[in-house]
Amino acid sequence: MKYPIKILSCFLLIILITSCAQEVEIDTGDFVPRIVIEGYIENDEYPWVNITNNQEFFKDINLDFTSEEGIATLLNLFVMDAEVTVTDGTTIDTLEFMIVPEIFEGIYVWPPVKYQGSKIIGEVGKSYDMKVVHKDKVYTATTTITEPLIPDSVWVEYSLKNDKDCWIHVRIHDNPDEYNYYNCYSKRLGKDNYFTECLLCLWNDQFFNGLDFEATVYRGSSFTFAMDTIESNLSDIGQYAVGDTVILKVLTMDAASFNFWQSTEQSNNPHSNINGDALGVWCGYGVYYTDPIIISEKP
Amino acid sequence: MSFKNTIALIFFCLSATYSFCQTYTVSGTVRDKDSGEKLTGANIYFQEDLKKGAASDINGKYSISSEQGTYTLVCTFIGYDTVVQQINLNKNLKADIRLKPLNNLMGGVEIKVTREDQNVRSPEVSSIEISMKRMEKIPVLFGEKDILKTIQLLPGIQAGGEGSNTFHVRGGGSDQNLILIDGATVYNPSHAAGFFSIFNSDIVNSAEVIKGGMAPEYGGRMSSVLNITTLDGDKEQFKGIVGIGLLSSRIQAEGPIQRDKSSFSFAARRTYADVVMKPFLKPNSPAKGLGTYFYDLNGKLSFQLSKKDNIFVTGYHGKDFFRYNANVYDSPFMDLNWMNTVGIIRWNHIFSKKLFLDVSANITDYQINVQGQEQLYKLQYSSGVRDYVGKADLTFTPDSLNKFKVGASYTYHIFTPTALSIKTGSTSLNANEQQKFYANDVSSYIQHDIQITPWLEVLYGLRYNHFSFVGPFKRYIIDNVYNLNNVDSIMYGRGDVIKSYNLWEPRINTRFQLSETQSVKASYTLNNQCLNLAALMDISTPTDIWLPSTDLLHPQRSHQFTVGYFQNFLDNTIETSVEVYYKKMLYLLEVNPDINPLSMFQTNLDYDFISGNGQSYGIELFANKTAGKFTGWVAYTLSWTTRNFDEIMDGKTFYARYDRRHDVSIMLNYELNKKWDFSVVWVFASGNAATIPNSYYIINGNLYIEYGEHNGWRMPDYHRLDLSANWNVFQRKMFSGILNFSIYNVYNRHNAFLVSYTISKNEENNKIEVHAYQVSLFPILPSVAFTLKFR
């Protein structure tokens, strides 16, 4: 639902049709190294945090962590010596650095390493403080797990042009008494290694406060797409296919978290909700998983 | 007090400022002998006393006063034979002048046989009159003559981008240019996203651009005035033009309704890019569903009611269509159209030889409408601005040394910045109620042009503007920008004044005449601007939104100082000038870069701006050869433009996007014979400032960009060579045909329109790779156009 952007994109389309592009080298000036923190706490889950370094813009990075260069990337990209704690006000959970187990099974997930909590399990309505200490610098943030949203209905619409493509739609009812912020992830069983963010599903309820709202869940893919899917096919991003079995992960979040994700869609720098000179987000999610949606043959 | 008494009182007060002496006046109208068209900017003077002279105004009128005696009245104008006539000035005389074109069918051959020293002698600084005959020779994109692209070749005026007709004057934004057609404001002068202007060259009679030193009669914008007048129509004979080009065709016709009393002028134009492109697109091309074209219509009626009264009715309507119906998936369509409509009625009355009245009323309307659909989503969006304007100007020329002008205008603005309707499935979403901004805009001015001594002339005056932001209006009270819904509001009733501004604008232009061919001019102007353009992208698009100054948005303001040295050579056939300017800009407005465009549709749009200051300074050099077989100009600008916004880089000074260090334009024309003439244009511009990424980082498996210093990087330099030739294929008594050949971007330089980035994963080596690409718009583009003129 980014119509203004779509309108403008149409103009860009005209430009691109009549234009040509050639690769150029650009001097981006002095690189400013910064720490990047992404941390999550969901209802019924332990918190986890991933800490990385930002990268020079035109510097390639190798994600083949079995290669020598990939290992160098790993060491340069990930911050492994930070002290990370999460507290709900009464309990302090010191997160442990770990390699994600799926990696050992040959399944790629993002991130491959992280700081994992083990004492605090997320509860709806509670707030959680995160604190990261690294190289004598302290970074802090607070987030809240909001009430999960259960969709009223989920249905499939088939393409008019072929027998394969289809879209998934959801209908929700928005709570009129509070500000609400939504997102949706999806995972195709047998095709995707983990849940990836759907396209155009980041919403606040400014346009539909208190109303029933219907939205299309466009299938997305994270940037490391070749790793998050078993069958990588970028050409049909946005759609699902006949035969897919899909689980939707419907998310709610607080305003600061939404602000970060929304700002990543702007042309400006994203707004981190982390205090200290860090990039990234500390995000609490109220999560609801739908039952598997089995997409049968087109009627 | 009666109207007459009021006028008398005003002029009694005015006349107290100079000592009265016994003089007589010769006055009249300068017209094209063939067409009867009024000529603006013709020079009329007494040969015996060159200081007793005037230039014909926008209605072709002139007036010269002098002591009793016998004089040789001379009238000159570019492209016309000179008229010389003896007169005995022993009473007030009326002398209408008809100038014979030197070659009207070839589009005019610029041969200036006598002195043309307006640039040295007029008190206005930074003001340039564009010759339509010269414009016709300049090579242009797709063969479309374009006044807006022509003025971009002048010093101090920058093109908004490759092929674009938006322009920036002395560091100002594109919204800071007051663009007038027959006195009515045009809000979006662009067709086809900026590649064509709405001004059909066949109906443009004159164009004047003022970059600084605006006289008090002009107001409402900070940076410049582009004053375009259209053809009245030939009062003696029918004639017309049919033009056929690669992308558009046009027709123009004019003639008498009642011979010598009334006339009409009509022009129409339509592009057919939608038709031309289709055969060249592959069946599965995403562009297959693309359709775009525009048309425009111009009409004008002129009536001479009596020797002292003229009425003009002008109409313009132009509309752009853009449709995208993607055929890649089950996608959707988007229909977008935008249109300008202008209607003007003007009455001129001559009270006496010394007193002219010009009264007009106009309506100007700009609308954009969008409809889109994709899966569950349906959207309708519209935005626009409509003005109702009434104004009157009174010109009093008591003698050759003094000229007074007073005027007043009233404008009722209705802005509809955002009217949005969204449906998803069966649900209509709570987009904001159709939100309109209303404003009353009352202006008045007085200006006095006085020649104090033979070497000193001063044009000074004061403009007053009372701008009121009025109801009905719903002001949302928001707690912070991230919690926009469920907000409180205040409702203002119709006509309630929510905020008003009283704005005083002193202006002064002075001319120090050093010799017959040399002068130094200096000016100071204060300008306020109560209208703002919310640009959603770096490039100008029709989706840019207009809205007024409000209780949250202070009017933008500029102080500009200009000093110029002007000298002509070779009997005024070569004009040269050096101008230095400094412009301080206050309360500049930009759309908050952190605002999500969607939130702009939720509450009041004026929450989404940030305010800051700016300055621009530079030097402009101009050499212009106006006569002979070989004509043309060279313009060079060296300038700096900076901005300060608290919200950007913590208030540090940064370069404006259109800060451009060097800007060079060379336009040369050579008339080989009556059959052929050739033109060449070369432009060079330092790269615009841009913001580029400094680093990237990974979150949630996705890559995000961290941008570096705001506008801290420079695009590559821009330069381009264009050629054109006009071939007068045939010339009969009733018909003539002209073929124009143009080549745009002769040496096929890939100038950077924008720089884009791709971040991709190389599947073979599992690497994330970042690449920068320079997107260029137009390669070498030859074009041909045929123009048939008949009479």
mmCIF file of N, CA and C in Angstrom, chain A residues 3 6 8 11 14-15 17-24 30 32 34 38 54-55 57 59-61 63 69 110 159-161 179 181 185 205-207 209 212 214 216 218 222-226 235 259 262 266-269 271, chain B residues 287 322 329-330 336 374-375 377 379 424-427 429-430 482-483 485-486 537 542-543 594 596-598 602 693-698 700-704 706-707 750 759 763 766-768 770-774 776-777:
data_model
loop_
_atom_site.group_PDB
_atom_site.id
_atom_site.type_symbol
_atom_site.label_atom_id
_atom_site.label_comp_id
_atom_site.label_asym_id
_atom_site.label_seq_id
_atom_site.Cartn_x
_atom_site.Cartn_y
_atom_site.Cartn_z
ATOM 1 N N TYR A 3 0.880 3.754 -2.504
ATOM 2 C CA TYR A 3 0.437 4.313 -3.764
ATOM 3 C C TYR A 3 1.203 5.550 -4.211
ATOM 4 N N LYS A 6 4.054 4.330 -5.790
ATOM 5 C CA LYS A 6 3.750 3.678 -7.057
ATOM 6 C C LYS A 6 3.552 4.706 -8.170
ATOM 7 N N LEU A 8 4.829 7.636 -8.358
ATOM 8 C CA LEU A 8 6.125 8.175 -8.732
ATOM 9 C C LEU A 8 6.944 7.127 -9.479
ATOM 10 N N PHE A 11 6.490 7.195 -13.138
ATOM 11 C CA PHE A 11 7.297 8.199 -13.829
ATOM 12 C C PHE A 11 8.727 7.707 -14.012
ATOM 13 N N ILE A 14 8.911 5.462 -16.986
ATOM 14 C CA ILE A 14 9.059 6.172 -18.257
ATOM 15 C C ILE A 14 10.527 6.514 -18.475
ATOM 16 N N ILE A 15 11.119 7.002 -17.406
ATOM 17 C CA ILE A 15 12.509 7.405 -17.503
ATOM 18 C C ILE A 15 13.377 6.207 -17.852
ATOM 19 N N ILE A 17 12.547 3.468 -19.329
ATOM 20 C CA ILE A 17 12.291 2.948 -20.665
ATOM 21 C C ILE A 17 13.133 3.695 -21.687
ATOM 22 N N THR A 18 13.243 4.998 -21.476
ATOM 23 C CA THR A 18 13.937 5.812 -22.458
ATOM 24 C C THR A 18 15.402 6.007 -22.111
ATOM 25 N N SER A 19 15.850 5.416 -21.051
ATOM 26 C CA SER A 19 17.183 5.730 -20.575
ATOM 27 C C SER A 19 18.138 4.564 -20.779
ATOM 28 N N CYS A 20 19.406 4.845 -20.513
ATOM 29 C CA CYS A 20 20.369 3.765 -20.484
ATOM 30 C C CYS A 20 21.206 3.928 -19.225
ATOM 31 N N ALA A 21 21.776 2.830 -18.776
ATOM 32 C CA ALA A 21 22.533 2.884 -17.529
ATOM 33 C C ALA A 21 23.911 2.298 -17.744
ATOM 34 N N GLN A 22 24.885 2.892 -17.152
ATOM 35 C CA GLN A 22 26.228 2.342 -17.206
ATOM 36 C C GLN A 22 26.828 2.387 -15.811
ATOM 37 N N GLU A 23 27.657 1.386 -15.529
ATOM 38 C CA GLU A 23 28.216 1.302 -14.193
ATOM 39 C C GLU A 23 29.272 2.383 -14.012
ATOM 40 N N VAL A 24 29.268 2.998 -12.837
ATOM 41 C CA VAL A 24 30.247 4.047 -12.548
ATOM 42 C C VAL A 24 30.865 3.764 -11.177
ATOM 43 N N ASP A 30 34.748 9.230 3.497
ATOM 44 C CA ASP A 30 35.292 8.433 4.597
ATOM 45 C C ASP A 30 34.212 7.547 5.204
ATOM 46 N N VAL A 32 32.293 5.564 7.956
ATOM 47 C CA VAL A 32 32.076 5.760 9.393
ATOM 48 C C VAL A 32 31.608 4.425 9.982
ATOM 49 N N ARG A 34 30.059 1.743 12.358
ATOM 50 C CA ARG A 34 29.051 1.791 13.439
ATOM 51 C C ARG A 34 28.572 0.383 13.745
ATOM 52 N N GLU A 38 20.262 -5.791 16.157
ATOM 53 C CA GLU A 38 18.866 -6.161 15.928
ATOM 54 C C GLU A 38 18.493 -7.209 16.979
ATOM 55 N N ASN A 54 28.473 -2.317 10.416
ATOM 56 C CA ASN A 54 28.091 -1.863 9.073
ATOM 57 C C ASN A 54 29.274 -2.040 8.132
ATOM 58 N N GLN A 55 29.000 -2.007 6.837
ATOM 59 C CA GLN A 55 30.029 -2.300 5.837
ATOM 60 C C GLN A 55 30.202 -1.121 4.896
ATOM 61 N N PHE A 57 30.249 0.890 1.661
ATOM 62 C CA PHE A 57 29.166 0.696 0.699
ATOM 63 C C PHE A 57 29.578 -0.132 -0.508
ATOM 64 N N LYS A 59 32.059 -2.231 -0.725
ATOM 65 C CA LYS A 59 32.900 -3.378 -0.396
ATOM 66 C C LYS A 59 32.053 -4.660 -0.464
ATOM 67 N N ASP A 60 32.479 -5.597 -1.279
ATOM 68 C CA ASP A 60 31.758 -6.862 -1.375
ATOM 69 C C ASP A 60 31.951 -7.665 -0.091
ATOM 70 N N ILE A 61 30.942 -8.428 0.270
ATOM 71 C CA ILE A 61 31.153 -9.347 1.384
ATOM 72 C C ILE A 61 30.775 -10.758 0.955
ATOM 73 N N LEU A 63 29.445 -14.379 1.693
ATOM 74 C CA LEU A 63 28.583 -15.058 2.660
ATOM 75 C C LEU A 63 28.769 -16.573 2.638
ATOM 76 N N GLU A 69 37.563 -16.634 2.762
ATOM 77 C CA GLU A 69 37.097 -15.253 2.679
ATOM 78 C C GLU A 69 35.794 -15.084 3.457
ATOM 79 N N TRP A 110 19.111 -16.937 8.787
ATOM 80 C CA TRP A 110 19.711 -15.642 9.141
ATOM 81 C C TRP A 110 19.187 -15.218 10.499
ATOM 82 N N SER A 159 -4.921 -16.551 -9.856
ATOM 83 C CA SER A 159 -4.651 -15.675 -10.991
ATOM 84 C C SER A 159 -5.666 -15.916 -12.103
ATOM 85 N N LEU A 160 -5.997 -14.865 -12.808
ATOM 86 C CA LEU A 160 -6.890 -15.002 -13.958
ATOM 87 C C LEU A 160 -6.115 -15.415 -15.197
ATOM 88 N N LYS A 161 -4.807 -15.293 -15.134
ATOM 89 C CA LYS A 161 -4.002 -15.482 -16.332
ATOM 90 C C LYS A 161 -3.365 -16.852 -16.442
ATOM 91 N N TYR A 179 -3.668 2.565 19.392
ATOM 92 C CA TYR A 179 -2.891 2.610 18.152
ATOM 93 C C TYR A 179 -2.386 1.209 17.872
ATOM 94 N N TYR A 181 -0.154 -1.433 15.191
ATOM 95 C CA TYR A 181 0.885 -1.506 14.172
ATOM 96 C C TYR A 181 1.081 -2.971 13.801
ATOM 97 N N TYR A 185 4.655 -12.023 8.212
ATOM 98 C CA TYR A 185 5.697 -12.851 7.611
ATOM 99 C C TYR A 185 5.030 -14.116 7.092
ATOM 100 N N ASP A 205 -2.773 1.615 11.835
ATOM 101 C CA ASP A 205 -4.224 1.641 11.585
ATOM 102 C C ASP A 205 -4.748 3.046 11.345
ATOM 103 N N GLN A 206 -3.855 3.935 10.882
ATOM 104 C CA GLN A 206 -4.307 5.308 10.700
ATOM 105 C C GLN A 206 -5.439 5.409 9.690
ATOM 106 N N PHE A 207 -5.473 4.496 8.748
ATOM 107 C CA PHE A 207 -6.517 4.578 7.735
ATOM 108 C C PHE A 207 -7.732 3.701 8.046
ATOM 109 N N ASN A 209 -8.727 2.679 11.511
ATOM 110 C CA ASN A 209 -8.904 2.513 12.951
ATOM 111 C C ASN A 209 -10.325 2.053 13.275
ATOM 112 N N ASP A 212 -13.020 -3.154 9.880
ATOM 113 C CA ASP A 212 -12.546 -4.391 9.275
ATOM 114 C C ASP A 212 -11.607 -3.992 8.147
ATOM 115 N N GLU A 214 -9.063 -5.459 4.936
ATOM 116 C CA GLU A 214 -8.622 -6.579 4.112
ATOM 117 C C GLU A 214 -7.310 -6.203 3.437
ATOM 118 N N THR A 216 -3.760 -7.708 1.108
ATOM 119 C CA THR A 216 -3.106 -8.777 0.358
ATOM 120 C C THR A 216 -1.735 -9.039 0.971
ATOM 121 N N TYR A 218 1.577 -10.157 0.136
ATOM 122 C CA TYR A 218 2.488 -10.433 -0.977
ATOM 123 C C TYR A 218 3.717 -11.171 -0.442
ATOM 124 N N SER A 222 13.838 -12.310 1.959
ATOM 125 C CA SER A 222 14.897 -11.501 2.521
ATOM 126 C C SER A 222 16.015 -11.388 1.496
ATOM 127 N N PHE A 223 16.909 -10.479 1.761
ATOM 128 C CA PHE A 223 17.937 -10.218 0.768
ATOM 129 C C PHE A 223 18.799 -11.454 0.521
ATOM 130 N N THR A 224 19.025 -12.165 1.574
ATOM 131 C CA THR A 224 19.864 -13.370 1.418
ATOM 132 C C THR A 224 19.019 -14.508 0.854
ATOM 133 N N PHE A 225 18.259 -14.182 -0.190
ATOM 134 C CA PHE A 225 17.194 -15.048 -0.692
ATOM 135 C C PHE A 225 17.634 -16.445 -1.064
ATOM 136 N N ALA A 226 18.806 -16.564 -1.634
ATOM 137 C CA ALA A 226 19.197 -17.888 -2.081
ATOM 138 C C ALA A 226 19.372 -18.831 -0.890
ATOM 139 N N SER A 235 11.462 -14.489 -9.719
ATOM 140 C CA SER A 235 10.548 -13.873 -10.679
ATOM 141 C C SER A 235 9.111 -13.864 -10.176
ATOM 142 N N ASN A 259 8.040 2.539 13.849
ATOM 143 C CA ASN A 259 8.739 3.695 13.291
ATOM 144 C C ASN A 259 10.037 3.271 12.622
ATOM 145 N N GLN A 262 9.131 1.284 9.415
ATOM 146 C CA GLN A 262 8.573 2.196 8.406
ATOM 147 C C GLN A 262 9.676 3.051 7.799
ATOM 148 N N GLN A 266 11.751 4.457 3.687
ATOM 149 C CA GLN A 266 11.959 5.812 3.192
ATOM 150 C C GLN A 266 13.331 5.908 2.537
ATOM 151 N N SER A 267 13.542 7.031 1.868
ATOM 152 C CA SER A 267 14.834 7.224 1.222
ATOM 153 C C SER A 267 15.844 7.825 2.190
ATOM 154 N N ASN A 268 15.400 8.100 3.407
ATOM 155 C CA ASN A 268 16.299 8.667 4.394
ATOM 156 C C ASN A 268 16.889 7.550 5.243
ATOM 157 N N ASN A 269 17.762 7.901 6.167
ATOM 158 C CA ASN A 269 18.327 6.883 7.042
ATOM 159 C C ASN A 269 17.265 6.384 8.013
ATOM 160 N N HIS A 271 15.303 5.150 11.361
ATOM 161 C CA HIS A 271 15.345 5.682 12.732
ATOM 162 C C HIS A 271 15.523 4.535 13.719
ATOM 163 N N ALA B 287 6.450 -2.233 -20.515
ATOM 164 C CA ALA B 287 5.997 -0.927 -20.985
ATOM 165 C C ALA B 287 4.828 -1.038 -21.952
ATOM 166 N N PHE B 322 -1.838 9.665 -18.545
ATOM 167 C CA PHE B 322 -0.833 8.641 -18.317
ATOM 168 C C PHE B 322 -1.563 7.396 -17.824
ATOM 169 N N TYR B 329 1.804 -9.560 -14.491
ATOM 170 C CA TYR B 329 1.049 -10.506 -13.664
ATOM 171 C C TYR B 329 -0.431 -10.169 -13.825
ATOM 172 N N ASP B 330 -1.197 -10.398 -12.770
ATOM 173 C CA ASP B 330 -2.605 -9.994 -12.832
ATOM 174 C C ASP B 330 -2.673 -8.567 -12.376
ATOM 175 N N LEU B 336 -3.607 8.244 -14.590
ATOM 176 C CA LEU B 336 -3.188 9.500 -13.982
ATOM 177 C C LEU B 336 -3.386 10.586 -15.027
ATOM 178 N N GLU B 374 -4.991 -2.493 -7.486
ATOM 179 C CA GLU B 374 -4.078 -3.614 -7.447
ATOM 180 C C GLU B 374 -4.612 -4.596 -6.415
ATOM 181 N N GLN B 375 -4.897 -5.782 -6.855
ATOM 182 C CA GLN B 375 -5.476 -6.791 -5.977
ATOM 183 C C GLN B 375 -6.652 -6.193 -5.206
ATOM 184 N N TYR B 377 -6.740 -3.556 -3.450
ATOM 185 C CA TYR B 377 -6.678 -2.121 -3.194
ATOM 186 C C TYR B 377 -7.202 -1.314 -4.376
ATOM 187 N N LEU B 379 -7.734 2.863 -5.279
ATOM 188 C CA LEU B 379 -7.368 4.186 -4.784
ATOM 189 C C LEU B 379 -7.836 5.259 -5.739
ATOM 190 N N THR B 424 -10.099 -1.231 0.442
ATOM 191 C CA THR B 424 -9.510 -2.561 0.340
ATOM 192 C C THR B 424 -10.672 -3.524 0.464
ATOM 193 N N GLY B 425 -10.856 -4.306 -0.578
ATOM 194 C CA GLY B 425 -11.999 -5.203 -0.587
ATOM 195 C C GLY B 425 -13.270 -4.401 -0.417
ATOM 196 N N SER B 426 -14.021 -4.735 0.596
ATOM 197 C CA SER B 426 -15.298 -4.054 0.792
ATOM 198 C C SER B 426 -15.160 -2.899 1.784
ATOM 199 N N THR B 427 -13.947 -2.666 2.290
ATOM 200 C CA THR B 427 -13.783 -1.649 3.328
ATOM 201 C C THR B 427 -13.261 -0.343 2.742
ATOM 202 N N LEU B 429 -11.362 2.905 3.620
ATOM 203 C CA LEU B 429 -10.477 3.280 4.707
ATOM 204 C C LEU B 429 -10.651 4.738 5.093
ATOM 205 N N ASN B 430 -10.201 5.014 6.311
ATOM 206 C CA ASN B 430 -10.351 6.360 6.853
ATOM 207 C C ASN B 430 -9.240 7.271 6.370
ATOM 208 N N TYR B 482 4.125 10.061 15.306
ATOM 209 C CA TYR B 482 3.943 8.628 15.125
ATOM 210 C C TYR B 482 2.593 8.138 15.632
ATOM 211 N N ASN B 483 1.872 9.007 16.321
ATOM 212 C CA ASN B 483 0.548 8.617 16.785
ATOM 213 C C ASN B 483 -0.483 9.548 16.168
ATOM 214 N N ASN B 485 -3.440 8.799 14.641
ATOM 215 C CA ASN B 485 -4.872 8.548 14.625
ATOM 216 C C ASN B 485 -5.526 8.930 15.950
ATOM 217 N N ASN B 486 -6.808 9.026 15.928
ATOM 218 C CA ASN B 486 -7.586 9.403 17.109
ATOM 219 C C ASN B 486 -7.200 10.769 17.651
ATOM 220 N N MET B 537 9.646 14.129 -4.558
ATOM 221 C CA MET B 537 10.859 13.499 -5.081
ATOM 222 C C MET B 537 11.868 14.584 -5.429
ATOM 223 N N PRO B 542 4.280 15.802 -11.566
ATOM 224 C CA PRO B 542 2.979 16.444 -11.389
ATOM 225 C C PRO B 542 2.338 16.130 -10.045
ATOM 226 N N THR B 543 2.876 15.158 -9.311
ATOM 227 C CA THR B 543 2.292 14.849 -8.006
ATOM 228 C C THR B 543 2.771 15.804 -6.927
ATOM 229 N N ASP B 594 11.824 12.717 6.800
ATOM 230 C CA ASP B 594 11.519 11.554 7.638
ATOM 231 C C ASP B 594 10.047 11.168 7.597
ATOM 232 N N ASN B 596 6.683 9.677 6.412
ATOM 233 C CA ASN B 596 6.143 8.668 5.514
ATOM 234 C C ASN B 596 5.090 9.341 4.640
ATOM 235 N N PRO B 597 5.219 9.243 3.310
ATOM 236 C CA PRO B 597 4.232 9.902 2.463
ATOM 237 C C PRO B 597 2.793 9.584 2.846
ATOM 238 N N LEU B 598 2.565 8.389 3.372
ATOM 239 C CA LEU B 598 1.192 8.036 3.734
ATOM 240 C C LEU B 598 0.659 8.911 4.858
ATOM 241 N N GLN B 602 -3.016 11.841 6.323
ATOM 242 C CA GLN B 602 -3.806 11.537 7.489
ATOM 243 C C GLN B 602 -4.279 12.776 8.231
ATOM 244 N N PRO B 693 24.995 6.920 -0.527
ATOM 245 C CA PRO B 693 25.216 6.027 0.614
ATOM 246 C C PRO B 693 26.672 6.020 1.055
ATOM 247 N N ASN B 694 26.846 5.848 2.350
ATOM 248 C CA ASN B 694 28.180 5.713 2.903
ATOM 249 C C ASN B 694 28.461 4.266 3.313
ATOM 250 N N SER B 695 27.401 3.585 3.757
ATOM 251 C CA SER B 695 27.595 2.201 4.193
ATOM 252 C C SER B 695 26.279 1.444 4.060
ATOM 253 N N TYR B 696 26.355 0.144 4.221
ATOM 254 C CA TYR B 696 25.129 -0.636 4.324
ATOM 255 C C TYR B 696 25.250 -1.615 5.479
ATOM 256 N N TYR B 697 24.117 -2.101 5.914
ATOM 257 C CA TYR B 697 24.139 -3.058 7.007
ATOM 258 C C TYR B 697 22.978 -4.034 6.838
ATOM 259 N N ILE B 698 23.062 -5.132 7.563
ATOM 260 C CA ILE B 698 22.083 -6.206 7.379
ATOM 261 C C ILE B 698 21.223 -6.322 8.630
ATOM 262 N N ASN B 700 17.570 -8.456 9.715
ATOM 263 C CA ASN B 700 16.490 -9.355 9.315
ATOM 264 C C ASN B 700 16.753 -9.965 7.942
ATOM 265 N N GLY B 701 18.036 -10.116 7.627
ATOM 266 C CA GLY B 701 18.383 -10.705 6.347
ATOM 267 C C GLY B 701 18.311 -9.751 5.182
ATOM 268 N N ASN B 702 17.922 -8.528 5.444
ATOM 269 C CA ASN B 702 17.837 -7.531 4.381
ATOM 270 C C ASN B 702 18.915 -6.474 4.548
ATOM 271 N N LEU B 703 19.250 -5.848 3.437
ATOM 272 C CA LEU B 703 20.279 -4.817 3.482
ATOM 273 C C LEU B 703 19.651 -3.434 3.544
ATOM 274 N N TYR B 704 20.182 -2.616 4.405
ATOM 275 C CA TYR B 704 19.716 -1.237 4.514
ATOM 276 C C TYR B 704 20.878 -0.288 4.309
ATOM 277 N N GLU B 706 22.903 3.290 4.804
ATOM 278 C CA GLU B 706 23.150 4.451 5.648
ATOM 279 C C GLU B 706 23.728 5.530 4.733
ATOM 280 N N TYR B 707 23.007 6.644 4.630
ATOM 281 C CA TYR B 707 23.454 7.696 3.719
ATOM 282 C C TYR B 707 24.490 8.578 4.379
ATOM 283 N N HIS B 750 26.632 10.517 -22.458
ATOM 284 C CA HIS B 750 25.729 9.930 -21.472
ATOM 285 C C HIS B 750 25.768 10.774 -20.214
ATOM 286 N N ILE B 759 22.234 -3.679 -5.040
ATOM 287 C CA ILE B 759 22.905 -4.554 -4.082
ATOM 288 C C ILE B 759 22.387 -5.950 -4.391
ATOM 289 N N GLU B 763 25.246 -15.431 -7.130
ATOM 290 C CA GLU B 763 24.965 -16.815 -6.753
ATOM 291 C C GLU B 763 26.187 -17.716 -6.917
ATOM 292 N N ASN B 766 28.624 -16.508 -3.948
ATOM 293 C CA ASN B 766 27.963 -16.241 -2.680
ATOM 294 C C ASN B 766 28.353 -14.892 -2.080
ATOM 295 N N LYS B 767 28.617 -13.940 -2.961
ATOM 296 C CA LYS B 767 29.040 -12.630 -2.469
ATOM 297 C C LYS B 767 27.924 -11.609 -2.610
ATOM 298 N N ILE B 768 27.875 -10.732 -1.655
ATOM 299 C CA ILE B 768 26.999 -9.566 -1.802
ATOM 300 C C ILE B 768 27.812 -8.492 -2.499
ATOM 301 N N VAL B 770 27.899 -4.686 -4.514
ATOM 302 C CA VAL B 770 27.236 -3.389 -4.643
ATOM 303 C C VAL B 770 27.768 -2.693 -5.895
ATOM 304 N N HIS B 771 26.863 -2.209 -6.701
ATOM 305 C CA HIS B 771 27.256 -1.508 -7.923
ATOM 306 C C HIS B 771 26.493 -0.200 -8.030
ATOM 307 N N ALA B 772 27.146 0.788 -8.603
ATOM 308 C CA ALA B 772 26.499 2.082 -8.861
ATOM 309 C C ALA B 772 26.326 2.236 -10.363
ATOM 310 N N TYR B 773 25.168 2.716 -10.745
ATOM 311 C CA TYR B 773 24.892 2.916 -12.160
ATOM 312 C C TYR B 773 24.450 4.357 -12.396
ATOM 313 N N GLN B 774 24.995 4.887 -13.444
ATOM 314 C CA GLN B 774 24.568 6.222 -13.858
ATOM 315 C C GLN B 774 23.496 6.056 -14.921
ATOM 316 N N SER B 776 21.256 7.557 -17.756
ATOM 317 C CA SER B 776 21.231 8.684 -18.689
ATOM 318 C C SER B 776 19.943 8.629 -19.486
ATOM 319 N N LEU B 777 19.398 9.775 -19.772
ATOM 320 C CA LEU B 777 18.099 9.794 -20.434
ATOM 321 C C LEU B 777 18.180 9.748 -21.952
#
